[in-house]
Amino acid sequence: MTIQLSDNMRGAAYMSISMAAFVLNDTTMKLAAEHLSMFQAMFLRGIFTTVLLGALTAYNKAFVFRIPKADRKTLILRLIGEIGGTVCFLTALFNMPIANATAILQALPLAVTLAGALFLKEIVGWRRYLAIAVGFIGVLIIVRPGSDGFNEFSLWAVAAVFFIVLRDLATRQLSPAIPSLFVSLLTSIAILLVGGILSFTMEWKPVTAEGLGLLSGAAVFVIFGYLFSVMAMRVGDISFSSPFRYTILLWAIILGNVVFGDSPDQWTIFGSLIIVGSGVYTFYRERLMGRRGRSQAKS
């Protein structure tokens, strides 16, 4: 007997699998930190990721040999955002519990909504502004600046949010003339180059078979994460599947505990619940406003 899932349920399943893949990528990268320096790990993972993405881009004939002039500046801004986000988040990930770093990153949808209103003139009502403010309070609860449990590397995770907002806003402005696979490939090449250059600022550790195995696994996981996130966006209602991105916190807590023996404290859990609640409410309001807009267009 086969169970036929609705499009919305399939979208939710794809989103949950995507989030699990991203946490597995973070976990293997954190394990690789025991064998390699951060930029060395960035560089070597970049090689694996670039080769795999290059093969996928070639298979789908998605290479672009002349980037439209209007997209060049936007593409550069996107690369800056992706590189900055990667460096900042890995710095946090390598130096703090995976659940804490992941929890801070969940403020991203709220930050993107706020930035869209400020810079792209997207309409955001007072309810969503209030939800954004409450969500950022959740981030402060997790970071707890000035407290005994404060970890300065939390600020690197906060900085990663701002860089990824830049990436996402730039992505929205790219024209359909540039395939997503090609953009991902360019991003992978840029991260590879930056990791390679910055690796000379740290001690180059001997590359072990275990370290290479972890990095190759991380490359596979991150690509699976991207592919399933794209699949989730193309099946069912985005407003239904998007809240399932918060399953990444559950995966991060489980893997952080099982692999590293880290358990988030009560403040991290409390702050995470506030961020998730604010994010889910924001998705709900966006879905409601979308329905109102469509009904007004029909009338």
Backbone as CSV, one residue per row, in Angstrom:
resi,resn,N_x,N_y,N_z,CA_x,CA_y,CA_z,C_x,C_y,C_z
1,MET,0.842,-1.195,0.000,0.000,0.000,0.000,0.877,1.244,0.000
2,THR,0.709,2.088,-0.985,1.491,3.308,-1.096,0.688,4.498,-0.580
3,ILE,1.393,5.413,0.087,0.756,6.614,0.614,1.023,7.771,-0.344
4,GLN,-0.050,8.365,-0.832,0.067,9.486,-1.756,0.062,10.794,-0.976
5,LEU,1.180,11.500,-0.979,1.275,12.757,-0.264,0.772,13.902,-1.131
6,SER,0.147,14.879,-0.503,-0.259,16.084,-1.221,0.977,16.900,-1.585
7,ASP,0.824,17.857,-2.497,1.952,18.704,-2.885,2.510,19.457,-1.682
8,ASN,1.620,19.957,-0.813,2.090,20.685,0.369,2.894,19.797,1.303
9,MET,2.442,18.560,1.503,3.164,17.640,2.383,4.507,17.241,1.775
10,ARG,4.543,17.085,0.460,5.823,16.784,-0.197,6.776,17.964,-0.057
11,GLY,6.252,19.171,-0.219,7.079,20.361,-0.039,7.638,20.444,1.366
12,ALA,6.803,20.131,2.362,7.248,20.137,3.759,8.318,19.068,3.992
13,ALA,8.131,17.893,3.385,9.107,16.810,3.532,10.441,17.196,2.894
14,TYR,10.383,17.792,1.690,11.609,18.221,1.013,12.344,19.276,1.847
15,MET,11.584,20.220,2.432,12.207,21.264,3.242,12.875,20.657,4.468
16,SER,12.219,19.702,5.111,12.795,19.057,6.300,14.064,18.287,5.946
17,ILE,14.048,17.584,4.798,15.242,16.853,4.353,16.371,17.835,4.047
18,SER,16.020,18.955,3.420,17.014,19.981,3.116,17.690,20.476,4.386
19,MET,16.895,20.752,5.415,17.449,21.256,6.668,18.344,20.209,7.340
20,ALA,17.933,18.938,7.271,18.763,17.871,7.827,20.103,17.802,7.103
21,ALA,20.074,17.955,5.781,21.311,17.914,4.993,22.241,19.068,5.371
22,PHE,21.679,20.258,5.577,22.512,21.400,5.960,23.153,21.195,7.329
23,VAL,22.403,20.620,8.279,22.981,20.367,9.601,24.054,19.283,9.523
24,LEU,23.837,18.279,8.677,24.871,17.251,8.485,26.137,17.871,7.893
25,ASN,25.964,18.818,6.981,27.109,19.544,6.431,27.840,20.290,7.543
26,ASP,27.083,21.012,8.383,27.707,21.762,9.481,28.416,20.817,10.456
27,THR,27.799,19.667,10.711,28.384,18.710,11.645,29.705,18.162,11.124
28,THR,29.723,17.774,9.846,30.964,17.233,9.276,32.049,18.308,9.186
29,MET,31.643,19.556,8.914,32.632,20.638,8.883,33.203,20.878,10.285
30,LYS,32.364,20.813,11.301,32.834,21.006,12.676,33.764,19.858,13.084
31,LEU,33.439,18.646,12.645,34.329,17.502,12.912,35.659,17.675,12.179
32,ALA,35.594,18.247,10.975,36.823,18.459,10.196,37.754,19.454,10.875
33,ALA,37.191,20.320,11.740,38.009,21.308,12.448,39.042,20.640,13.347
34,GLU,38.805,19.373,13.712,39.768,18.642,14.529,41.001,18.231,13.717
35,HIS,40.866,18.269,12.395,41.952,17.819,11.520,42.570,18.954,10.706
36,LEU,41.786,20.011,10.421,42.222,21.054,9.499,41.883,22.426,10.053
37,SER,42.600,23.448,9.577,42.244,24.820,9.942,40.975,25.219,9.184
38,MET,40.327,26.293,9.637,39.043,26.666,9.057,39.142,26.983,7.563
39,PHE,40.096,27.833,7.199,40.210,28.221,5.791,40.704,27.064,4.927
40,GLN,41.518,26.203,5.513,41.944,24.991,4.813,40.728,24.118,4.518
41,ALA,39.837,23.983,5.498,38.608,23.209,5.300,37.712,23.859,4.251
42,MET,37.610,25.199,4.289,36.824,25.928,3.274,37.344,25.637,1.875
43,PHE,38.669,25.695,1.741,39.300,25.510,0.440,39.091,24.092,-0.094
44,LEU,39.347,23.104,0.756,39.245,21.714,0.300,37.790,21.313,0.032
45,ARG,36.870,21.757,0.899,35.459,21.478,0.620,35.031,22.177,-0.667
46,GLY,35.583,23.376,-0.887,35.269,24.116,-2.108,35.657,23.356,-3.368
47,ILE,36.761,22.610,-3.299,37.182,21.813,-4.460,36.138,20.750,-4.772
48,PHE,35.739,20.002,-3.732,34.725,18.948,-3.929,33.409,19.542,-4.436
49,THR,32.955,20.624,-3.798,31.677,21.238,-4.168,31.712,21.774,-5.586
50,THR,32.820,22.408,-5.967,32.934,22.990,-7.304,32.912,21.911,-8.377
51,VAL,33.607,20.809,-8.123,33.613,19.710,-9.095,32.204,19.147,-9.282
52,LEU,31.497,18.917,-8.169,30.142,18.364,-8.258,29.177,19.341,-8.925
53,LEU,29.245,20.618,-8.532,28.364,21.618,-9.140,28.709,21.846,-10.609
54,GLY,30.003,21.788,-10.922,30.414,21.934,-12.318,29.835,20.831,-13.188
55,ALA,29.846,19.603,-12.654,29.274,18.473,-13.399,27.766,18.653,-13.573
56,LEU,27.079,19.094,-12.524,25.631,19.320,-12.617,25.306,20.452,-13.590
57,THR,26.115,21.506,-13.555,25.898,22.646,-14.462,26.102,22.227,-15.909
58,ALA,27.139,21.433,-16.150,27.396,20.953,-17.512,26.286,20.022,-17.974
59,TYR,25.834,19.128,-17.087,24.773,18.176,-17.442,23.488,18.905,-17.818
60,ASN,23.191,19.991,-17.099,21.968,20.750,-17.373,22.178,21.877,-18.384
61,LYS,23.403,21.948,-18.954,23.737,22.977,-19.949,23.374,24.370,-19.436
62,ALA,23.811,24.641,-18.186,23.437,25.895,-17.530,24.582,26.907,-17.486
63,PHE,25.635,26.666,-18.245,26.744,27.616,-18.265,26.324,28.911,-18.958
64,VAL,26.778,30.037,-18.405,26.532,31.351,-19.008,27.894,31.946,-19.349
65,PHE,28.106,32.234,-20.622,29.420,32.705,-21.062,29.482,34.229,-21.168
66,ARG,28.331,34.867,-21.065,28.308,36.335,-21.058,27.225,36.800,-20.087
67,ILE,27.670,37.318,-18.947,26.729,37.769,-17.924,26.159,39.127,-18.325
68,PRO,24.836,39.287,-18.347,24.231,40.586,-18.697,24.800,41.700,-17.825
69,LYS,25.034,42.854,-18.425,25.662,43.971,-17.717,24.877,44.363,-16.471
70,ALA,23.554,44.328,-16.562,22.706,44.735,-15.433,22.853,43.801,-14.243
71,ASP,23.317,42.568,-14.484,23.429,41.575,-13.410,24.808,41.524,-12.768
72,ARG,25.788,42.187,-13.364,27.168,42.023,-12.890,27.366,42.562,-11.477
73,LYS,26.904,43.782,-11.219,27.056,44.376,-9.891,26.272,43.566,-8.855
74,THR,25.058,43.143,-9.235,24.222,42.356,-8.321,24.889,41.033,-7.989
75,LEU,25.500,40.412,-9.001,26.169,39.133,-8.786,27.374,39.296,-7.855
76,ILE,28.102,40.402,-8.010,29.252,40.671,-7.130,28.786,40.849,-5.684
77,LEU,27.681,41.593,-5.493,27.137,41.784,-4.150,26.704,40.452,-3.548
78,ARG,26.131,39.586,-4.393,25.716,38.278,-3.899,26.919,37.451,-3.458
79,LEU,27.993,37.509,-4.231,29.204,36.763,-3.885,29.810,37.281,-2.581
80,ILE,29.802,38.605,-2.397,30.312,39.186,-1.151,29.491,38.686,0.032
81,GLY,28.162,38.679,-0.146,27.286,38.203,0.922,27.517,36.741,1.242
82,GLU,27.672,35.913,0.219,27.878,34.472,0.428,29.221,34.203,1.086
83,ILE,30.273,34.871,0.619,31.605,34.662,1.195,31.637,35.145,2.641
84,GLY,31.110,36.353,2.882,31.083,36.885,4.247,30.269,36.005,5.177
85,GLY,29.105,35.533,4.692,28.270,34.662,5.507,28.958,33.349,5.830
86,THR,29.664,32.790,4.844,30.364,31.521,5.054,31.483,31.665,6.075
87,VAL,32.314,32.713,5.917,33.437,32.929,6.834,32.933,33.171,8.257
88,CYS,31.928,34.039,8.389,31.420,34.376,9.725,30.757,33.173,10.391
89,PHE,29.935,32.434,9.628,29.239,31.308,10.247,30.200,30.181,10.604
90,LEU,31.170,29.902,9.739,32.137,28.849,10.065,32.977,29.234,11.281
91,THR,33.321,30.531,11.400,34.068,30.985,12.577,33.258,30.708,13.844
92,ALA,31.953,31.004,13.790,31.084,30.719,14.935,30.953,29.221,15.155
93,LEU,30.725,28.479,14.078,30.486,27.034,14.169,31.683,26.298,14.749
94,PHE,32.890,26.721,14.377,34.096,26.040,14.832,34.406,26.331,16.302
95,ASN,33.701,27.334,16.891,34.071,27.765,18.234,32.914,27.802,19.233
96,MET,31.746,27.285,18.852,30.613,27.269,19.772,29.708,26.091,19.437
97,PRO,28.794,25.706,20.327,27.897,24.583,20.044,27.090,24.801,18.769
98,ILE,26.906,23.743,18.002,26.224,23.843,16.714,24.778,24.317,16.872
99,ALA,24.106,23.911,17.957,22.715,24.322,18.159,22.609,25.821,18.392
100,ASN,23.560,26.397,19.127,23.540,27.840,19.392,23.757,28.639,18.118
101,ALA,24.754,28.243,17.333,25.037,28.951,16.082,23.857,28.837,15.120
102,THR,23.271,27.649,15.044,22.133,27.431,14.152,20.925,28.243,14.600
103,ALA,20.705,28.325,15.917,19.562,29.065,16.451,19.644,30.538,16.076
104,ILE,20.823,31.133,16.187,20.988,32.549,15.831,20.701,32.759,14.359
105,LEU,21.122,31.811,13.532,20.928,31.939,12.090,19.445,31.886,11.703
106,GLN,18.587,31.391,12.605,17.161,31.301,12.285,16.468,32.660,12.302
107,ALA,17.194,33.701,12.700,16.653,35.059,12.595,16.697,35.555,11.156
108,LEU,17.296,34.767,10.262,17.473,35.196,8.872,16.168,35.570,8.167
109,PRO,15.101,34.725,8.212,13.865,35.119,7.519,13.304,36.449,8.017
110,LEU,13.417,36.696,9.322,12.949,37.962,9.875,13.798,39.121,9.364
111,ALA,15.115,38.912,9.316,16.019,39.955,8.846,15.803,40.245,7.361
112,VAL,15.531,39.199,6.573,15.275,39.399,5.138,13.984,40.190,4.933
113,THR,12.946,39.873,5.729,11.691,40.617,5.637,11.907,42.091,5.954
114,LEU,12.680,42.365,7.014,12.965,43.749,7.396,13.772,44.461,6.313
115,ALA,14.798,43.802,5.792,15.628,44.411,4.758,14.833,44.643,3.475
116,GLY,13.919,43.715,3.146,13.078,43.901,1.971,12.217,45.134,2.095
117,ALA,11.734,45.400,3.316,10.920,46.602,3.538,11.764,47.870,3.462
118,LEU,12.988,47.818,4.003,13.827,49.009,4.057,14.469,49.351,2.715
119,PHE,14.915,48.313,1.987,15.703,48.569,0.787,14.963,48.288,-0.522
120,LEU,13.999,47.386,-0.492,13.261,47.051,-1.707,11.839,47.601,-1.688
121,LYS,11.522,48.365,-0.643,10.212,49.019,-0.514,9.059,48.013,-0.513
122,GLU,9.317,46.797,-0.005,8.235,45.822,0.115,7.327,46.219,1.283
123,ILE,6.038,45.961,1.130,5.059,46.383,2.129,5.069,45.416,3.315
124,VAL,5.327,45.963,4.491,5.326,45.181,5.727,4.474,45.930,6.747
125,GLY,3.456,45.261,7.284,2.568,45.889,8.254,3.149,45.904,9.654
126,TRP,2.450,46.593,10.569,2.963,46.749,11.926,3.058,45.410,12.665
127,ARG,2.181,44.459,12.310,2.225,43.163,12.990,3.533,42.433,12.687
128,ARG,3.948,42.487,11.414,5.195,41.809,11.064,6.403,42.552,11.626
129,TYR,6.333,43.894,11.663,7.418,44.640,12.318,7.535,44.244,13.781
130,LEU,6.405,44.072,14.452,6.416,43.653,15.849,6.998,42.251,15.993
131,ALA,6.617,41.342,15.065,7.155,39.980,15.091,8.666,39.988,14.883
132,ILE,9.141,40.856,13.992,10.586,40.974,13.745,11.305,41.442,15.005
133,ALA,10.731,42.454,15.680,11.342,42.968,16.907,11.398,41.887,17.981
134,VAL,10.315,41.131,18.131,10.280,40.048,19.117,11.309,38.979,18.767
135,GLY,11.433,38.656,17.463,12.417,37.670,17.022,13.837,38.085,17.348
136,PHE,14.149,39.371,17.174,15.494,39.850,17.486,15.755,39.844,18.996
137,ILE,14.694,40.002,19.785,14.841,39.849,21.243,15.250,38.401,21.557
138,GLY,14.666,37.452,20.802,15.056,36.051,20.958,16.536,35.838,20.687
139,VAL,17.067,36.530,19.662,18.504,36.437,19.358,19.326,36.968,20.532
140,LEU,18.908,38.106,21.102,19.627,38.680,22.240,19.620,37.735,23.436
141,ILE,18.511,37.012,23.620,18.430,36.052,24.727,19.446,34.930,24.531
142,ILE,19.611,34.489,23.273,20.587,33.433,22.989,22.011,33.948,23.171
143,VAL,22.280,35.150,22.631,23.642,35.702,22.692,23.988,36.139,24.115
144,ARG,23.032,36.817,24.792,23.194,37.305,26.165,24.501,38.083,26.358
145,PRO,24.669,39.196,25.624,25.898,39.988,25.787,26.019,40.513,27.215
146,GLY,27.224,40.409,27.766,27.465,40.896,29.124,27.237,39.860,30.208
147,SER,26.663,38.702,29.857,26.408,37.667,30.858,27.627,36.764,31.003
148,ASP,27.606,35.960,32.063,28.719,35.036,32.309,28.827,33.988,31.210
149,GLY,27.667,33.626,30.601,27.676,32.603,29.570,27.900,33.143,28.172
150,PHE,28.255,34.443,28.086,28.426,35.064,26.773,29.619,34.462,26.028
151,ASN,29.398,34.123,24.779,30.455,33.630,23.907,30.609,34.630,22.765
152,GLU,31.775,35.284,22.702,31.952,36.335,21.690,31.799,35.816,20.270
153,PHE,31.934,34.512,20.087,31.764,33.961,18.745,30.302,33.983,18.302
154,SER,29.387,34.217,19.242,27.985,34.400,18.878,27.829,35.601,17.954
155,LEU,28.682,36.607,18.152,28.603,37.809,17.314,28.988,37.497,15.867
156,TRP,29.828,36.477,15.678,30.157,36.057,14.311,28.926,35.449,13.642
157,ALA,28.119,34.714,14.412,26.878,34.158,13.859,25.895,35.271,13.510
158,VAL,25.840,36.316,14.357,24.982,37.470,14.067,25.463,38.169,12.801
159,ALA,26.784,38.334,12.666,27.342,38.962,11.464,27.009,38.137,10.225
160,ALA,27.011,36.801,10.368,26.659,35.920,9.242,25.250,36.206,8.759
161,VAL,24.326,36.491,9.697,22.944,36.807,9.314,22.915,38.023,8.396
162,PHE,23.658,39.072,8.743,23.651,40.294,7.935,24.239,40.048,6.539
163,PHE,25.311,39.258,6.459,25.890,38.960,5.149,24.929,38.126,4.299
164,ILE,24.240,37.173,4.921,23.322,36.315,4.163,22.095,37.102,3.707
165,VAL,21.702,38.107,4.496,20.629,39.007,4.046,21.045,39.712,2.758
166,LEU,22.282,40.199,2.729,22.804,40.824,1.504,22.748,39.840,0.342
167,ARG,23.145,38.604,0.589,23.096,37.575,-0.453,21.682,37.359,-0.964
168,ASP,20.722,37.237,-0.040,19.349,36.941,-0.447,18.702,38.113,-1.180
169,LEU,18.985,39.345,-0.730,18.435,40.510,-1.419,19.016,40.618,-2.834
170,ALA,20.301,40.344,-2.964,20.919,40.378,-4.293,20.349,39.283,-5.189
171,THR,20.096,38.112,-4.600,19.533,36.998,-5.372,18.177,37.373,-5.940
172,ARG,17.374,38.096,-5.168,16.048,38.519,-5.637,16.147,39.435,-6.855
173,GLN,17.270,40.159,-6.962,17.413,41.142,-8.037,18.034,40.558,-9.305
174,LEU,18.518,39.322,-9.247,19.114,38.707,-10.434,18.034,38.390,-11.466
175,SER,18.355,38.567,-12.721,17.394,38.283,-13.786,17.322,36.782,-14.039
176,PRO,16.218,36.299,-14.612,16.086,34.868,-14.928,17.087,34.382,-15.969
177,ALA,17.820,35.324,-16.583,18.785,34.932,-17.612,19.951,34.139,-17.042
178,ILE,20.172,34.225,-15.739,21.275,33.495,-15.111,20.714,32.311,-14.336
179,PRO,20.985,31.076,-14.764,20.461,29.887,-14.082,20.970,29.775,-12.648
180,SER,20.147,29.229,-11.768,20.519,29.077,-10.358,21.763,28.207,-10.192
181,LEU,21.875,27.148,-11.009,23.042,26.266,-10.915,24.329,27.019,-11.225
182,PHE,24.285,27.908,-12.218,25.477,28.670,-12.589,25.858,29.640,-11.470
183,VAL,24.854,30.262,-10.841,25.115,31.155,-9.715,25.756,30.371,-8.569
184,SER,25.233,29.179,-8.293,25.798,28.339,-7.237,27.232,27.943,-7.552
185,LEU,27.505,27.653,-8.816,28.856,27.282,-9.229,29.828,28.448,-9.037
186,LEU,29.425,29.648,-9.465,30.277,30.822,-9.272,30.551,31.060,-7.786
187,THR,29.521,30.873,-6.972,29.674,31.045,-5.523,30.680,30.045,-4.963
188,SER,30.572,28.800,-5.397,31.483,27.766,-4.923,32.925,28.072,-5.319
189,ILE,33.106,28.553,-6.545,34.457,28.908,-7.009,35.018,30.059,-6.180
190,ALA,34.166,31.063,-5.899,34.615,32.221,-5.112,35.026,31.801,-3.707
191,ILE,34.233,30.933,-3.068,34.555,30.470,-1.723,35.836,29.636,-1.738
192,LEU,35.996,28.823,-2.783,37.215,28.032,-2.942,38.443,28.953,-3.001
193,LEU,38.361,30.003,-3.822,39.498,30.914,-3.989,39.802,31.671,-2.698
194,VAL,38.751,32.175,-2.041,38.959,32.921,-0.791,39.532,31.997,0.290
195,GLY,38.988,30.774,0.386,39.514,29.822,1.348,40.965,29.491,1.073
196,GLY,41.309,29.332,-0.220,42.685,29.024,-0.581,43.647,30.143,-0.223
197,ILE,43.233,31.397,-0.502,44.105,32.548,-0.195,44.273,32.716,1.310
198,LEU,43.157,32.656,2.053,43.216,32.887,3.494,43.834,31.714,4.255
199,SER,43.904,30.546,3.624,44.511,29.393,4.301,45.990,29.627,4.596
200,PHE,46.609,30.559,3.834,48.024,30.857,4.069,48.222,31.696,5.333
201,THR,47.106,32.242,5.884,47.216,33.026,7.123,47.196,32.130,8.355
202,MET,46.919,30.838,8.157,46.881,29.883,9.261,47.856,28.748,8.983
203,GLU,48.131,27.999,10.029,49.011,26.841,9.871,48.339,25.803,8.981
204,TRP,49.048,25.363,7.948,48.522,24.324,7.050,48.803,22.965,7.676
205,LYS,47.743,22.330,8.121,47.878,21.054,8.800,47.953,19.905,7.794
206,PRO,48.591,18.797,8.154,48.637,17.639,7.246,47.223,17.146,6.939
207,VAL,46.980,16.888,5.668,45.649,16.447,5.236,45.549,14.938,5.406
208,THR,44.667,14.502,6.280,44.496,13.072,6.536,43.351,12.514,5.692
209,ALA,43.305,11.205,5.568,42.221,10.559,4.827,40.877,10.825,5.510
210,GLU,40.896,10.842,6.857,39.653,11.104,7.590,39.162,12.526,7.332
211,GLY,40.102,13.478,7.316,39.730,14.864,7.043,39.146,15.035,5.657
212,LEU,39.779,14.392,4.663,39.258,14.465,3.290,37.888,13.809,3.182
213,GLY,37.706,12.699,3.889,36.415,12.018,3.869,35.311,12.894,4.443
214,LEU,35.624,13.600,5.533,34.635,14.499,6.146,34.281,15.645,5.202
215,LEU,35.282,16.204,4.536,35.028,17.334,3.643,34.258,16.915,2.399
216,SER,34.566,15.733,1.868,33.808,15.255,0.717,32.355,14.992,1.118
217,GLY,32.163,14.463,2.329,30.805,14.267,2.831,30.078,15.589,3.002
218,ALA,30.785,16.595,3.528,30.177,17.920,3.699,29.736,18.493,2.358
219,ALA,30.572,18.306,1.326,30.222,18.812,-0.010,28.953,18.150,-0.529
220,VAL,28.839,16.840,-0.340,27.641,16.120,-0.787,26.418,16.589,-0.020
221,PHE,26.564,16.747,1.300,25.428,17.175,2.123,24.942,18.573,1.739
222,VAL,25.883,19.493,1.506,25.472,20.862,1.202,24.767,20.939,-0.150
223,ILE,25.207,20.119,-1.115,24.533,20.103,-2.415,23.141,19.491,-2.286
224,PHE,23.032,18.401,-1.505,21.705,17.828,-1.246,20.790,18.873,-0.594
225,GLY,21.354,19.662,0.323,20.569,20.702,0.971,20.029,21.706,-0.025
226,TYR,20.891,22.147,-0.932,20.461,23.109,-1.954,19.407,22.497,-2.880
227,LEU,19.637,21.271,-3.324,18.719,20.642,-4.273,17.330,20.444,-3.653
228,PHE,17.287,19.937,-2.417,15.987,19.707,-1.789,15.286,21.009,-1.416
229,SER,16.066,22.061,-1.129,15.432,23.352,-0.848,14.792,23.914,-2.112
230,VAL,15.441,23.714,-3.257,14.848,24.140,-4.537,13.597,23.328,-4.828
231,MET,13.661,22.011,-4.595,12.494,21.150,-4.811,11.335,21.576,-3.914
232,ALA,11.649,21.964,-2.668,10.599,22.400,-1.747,9.919,23.667,-2.242
233,MET,10.689,24.560,-2.866,10.129,25.816,-3.359,9.255,25.616,-4.591
234,ARG,9.394,24.466,-5.262,8.674,24.233,-6.513,7.482,23.292,-6.352
235,VAL,7.212,22.847,-5.130,6.098,21.932,-4.889,5.187,22.536,-3.828
236,GLY,3.901,22.610,-4.102,2.945,23.110,-3.127,3.091,24.598,-2.871
237,ASP,2.526,25.057,-1.758,2.569,26.469,-1.379,3.831,26.754,-0.575
238,ILE,4.589,27.773,-1.004,5.810,28.142,-0.289,5.492,28.524,1.151
239,SER,4.340,29.205,1.342,3.970,29.638,2.690,3.697,28.452,3.612
240,PHE,3.365,27.285,3.045,3.137,26.088,3.856,4.455,25.405,4.203
241,SER,5.356,25.293,3.224,6.597,24.547,3.448,7.677,25.366,4.161
242,SER,7.651,26.699,4.004,8.716,27.534,4.574,8.885,27.380,6.077
243,PRO,7.799,27.330,6.890,8.015,27.159,8.340,8.760,25.885,8.713
244,PHE,8.765,24.896,7.816,9.457,23.645,8.136,10.981,23.811,8.088
245,ARG,11.442,24.987,7.651,12.884,25.241,7.701,13.374,25.259,9.151
246,TYR,12.464,25.508,10.088,12.865,25.555,11.493,13.130,24.162,12.073
247,THR,12.847,23.111,11.300,13.235,21.768,11.749,14.757,21.651,11.854
248,ILE,15.471,22.605,11.252,16.933,22.598,11.330,17.400,22.708,12.781
249,LEU,16.614,23.403,13.615,16.973,23.511,15.036,16.907,22.164,15.728
250,LEU,15.863,21.384,15.398,15.717,20.053,15.986,16.897,19.171,15.602
251,TRP,17.253,19.182,14.301,18.391,18.389,13.841,19.682,18.844,14.528
252,ALA,19.856,20.171,14.662,21.085,20.698,15.268,21.206,20.285,16.731
253,ILE,20.088,20.307,17.458,20.109,19.904,18.866,20.444,18.417,18.991
254,ILE,19.806,17.592,18.130,20.041,16.142,18.185,21.492,15.808,17.848
255,LEU,21.990,16.326,16.724,23.358,16.004,16.308,24.388,16.629,17.247
256,GLY,24.086,17.836,17.736,25.004,18.466,18.690,25.162,17.639,19.944
257,ASN,24.064,17.032,20.387,24.098,16.212,21.596,24.760,14.864,21.334
258,VAL,24.366,14.206,20.225,24.875,12.865,19.925,26.348,12.891,19.533
259,VAL,26.734,13.845,18.674,28.096,13.854,18.128,29.080,14.588,19.038
260,PHE,28.654,15.734,19.593,29.593,16.566,20.351,29.297,16.597,21.857
261,GLY,28.175,16.000,22.264,27.832,16.021,23.683,27.385,17.378,24.191
262,ASP,26.942,18.260,23.265,26.487,19.598,23.643,24.974,19.602,23.822
263,SER,24.522,20.186,24.915,23.090,20.354,25.143,22.815,21.833,25.357
264,PRO,21.904,22.426,24.573,21.618,23.854,24.739,21.019,24.138,26.111
265,ASP,21.403,25.278,26.704,20.854,25.630,28.013,19.435,26.173,27.855
266,GLN,18.792,26.470,28.984,17.389,26.887,28.968,17.194,28.213,28.238
267,TRP,18.203,29.116,28.317,18.067,30.406,27.652,18.142,30.254,26.139
268,THR,19.012,29.366,25.669,19.097,29.119,24.230,17.794,28.524,23.713
269,ILE,17.231,27.584,24.451,15.952,26.978,24.043,14.840,28.022,24.058
270,PHE,14.803,28.858,25.103,13.778,29.894,25.211,13.898,30.898,24.060
271,GLY,15.118,31.354,23.795,15.334,32.293,22.695,14.984,31.680,21.354
272,SER,15.307,30.403,21.175,14.990,29.708,19.923,13.480,29.639,19.706
273,LEU,12.735,29.337,20.776,11.278,29.261,20.667,10.694,30.620,20.268
274,ILE,11.264,31.696,20.803,10.791,33.034,20.444,11.057,33.318,18.968
275,ILE,12.260,32.976,18.498,12.601,33.208,17.089,11.693,32.394,16.173
276,VAL,11.508,31.122,16.502,10.658,30.251,15.683,9.223,30.761,15.673
277,GLY,8.703,31.128,16.846,7.343,31.635,16.910,7.164,32.895,16.091
278,SER,8.135,33.807,16.171,8.067,35.043,15.397,8.156,34.759,13.907
279,GLY,9.041,33.823,13.528,9.194,33.480,12.120,7.956,32.841,11.541
280,VAL,7.363,31.903,12.284,6.146,31.234,11.813,5.011,32.247,11.662
281,TYR,4.904,33.179,12.619,3.858,34.206,12.519,4.091,35.098,11.305
282,THR,5.352,35.421,11.027,5.667,36.241,9.853,5.270,35.519,8.575
283,PHE,5.571,34.214,8.483,5.157,33.433,7.314,3.635,33.428,7.179
284,TYR,2.938,33.304,8.324,1.472,33.298,8.317,0.926,34.622,7.793
285,ARG,1.496,35.739,8.264,1.018,37.047,7.808,1.302,37.252,6.320
286,GLU,2.488,36.789,5.856,2.811,36.914,4.431,1.838,36.098,3.581
287,ARG,1.470,34.911,4.071,0.508,34.076,3.355,-0.860,34.751,3.322
288,LEU,-1.266,35.332,4.463,-2.561,36.000,4.538,-2.615,37.214,3.619
289,MET,-1.539,38.012,3.614,-1.502,39.190,2.743,-1.474,38.793,1.278
290,GLY,-0.789,37.667,0.974,-0.773,37.178,-0.400,-2.152,36.787,-0.878
291,ARG,-2.921,36.147,-0.003,-4.293,35.764,-0.363,-5.157,36.995,-0.606
292,ARG,-4.996,38.012,0.267,-5.776,39.241,0.104,-5.431,39.938,-1.201
293,GLY,-4.141,39.954,-1.526,-3.719,40.587,-2.778,-4.298,39.893,-3.986
294,ARG,-4.322,38.544,-3.957,-4.880,37.795,-5.103,-6.387,38.003,-5.219
295,SER,-7.092,38.045,-4.065,-8.549,38.242,-4.115,-8.901,39.639,-4.606
296,GLN,-8.081,40.657,-4.238,-8.329,42.009,-4.719,-8.055,42.126,-6.206
297,ALA,-7.038,41.372,-6.675,-6.739,41.413,-8.110,-7.852,40.801,-8.949
298,LYS,-8.541,39.793,-8.372,-9.617,39.152,-9.107,-10.874,40.004,-9.133
299,SER,-11.072,40.836,-8.093,-12.302,41.617,-7.990,-12.272,42.880,-8.832
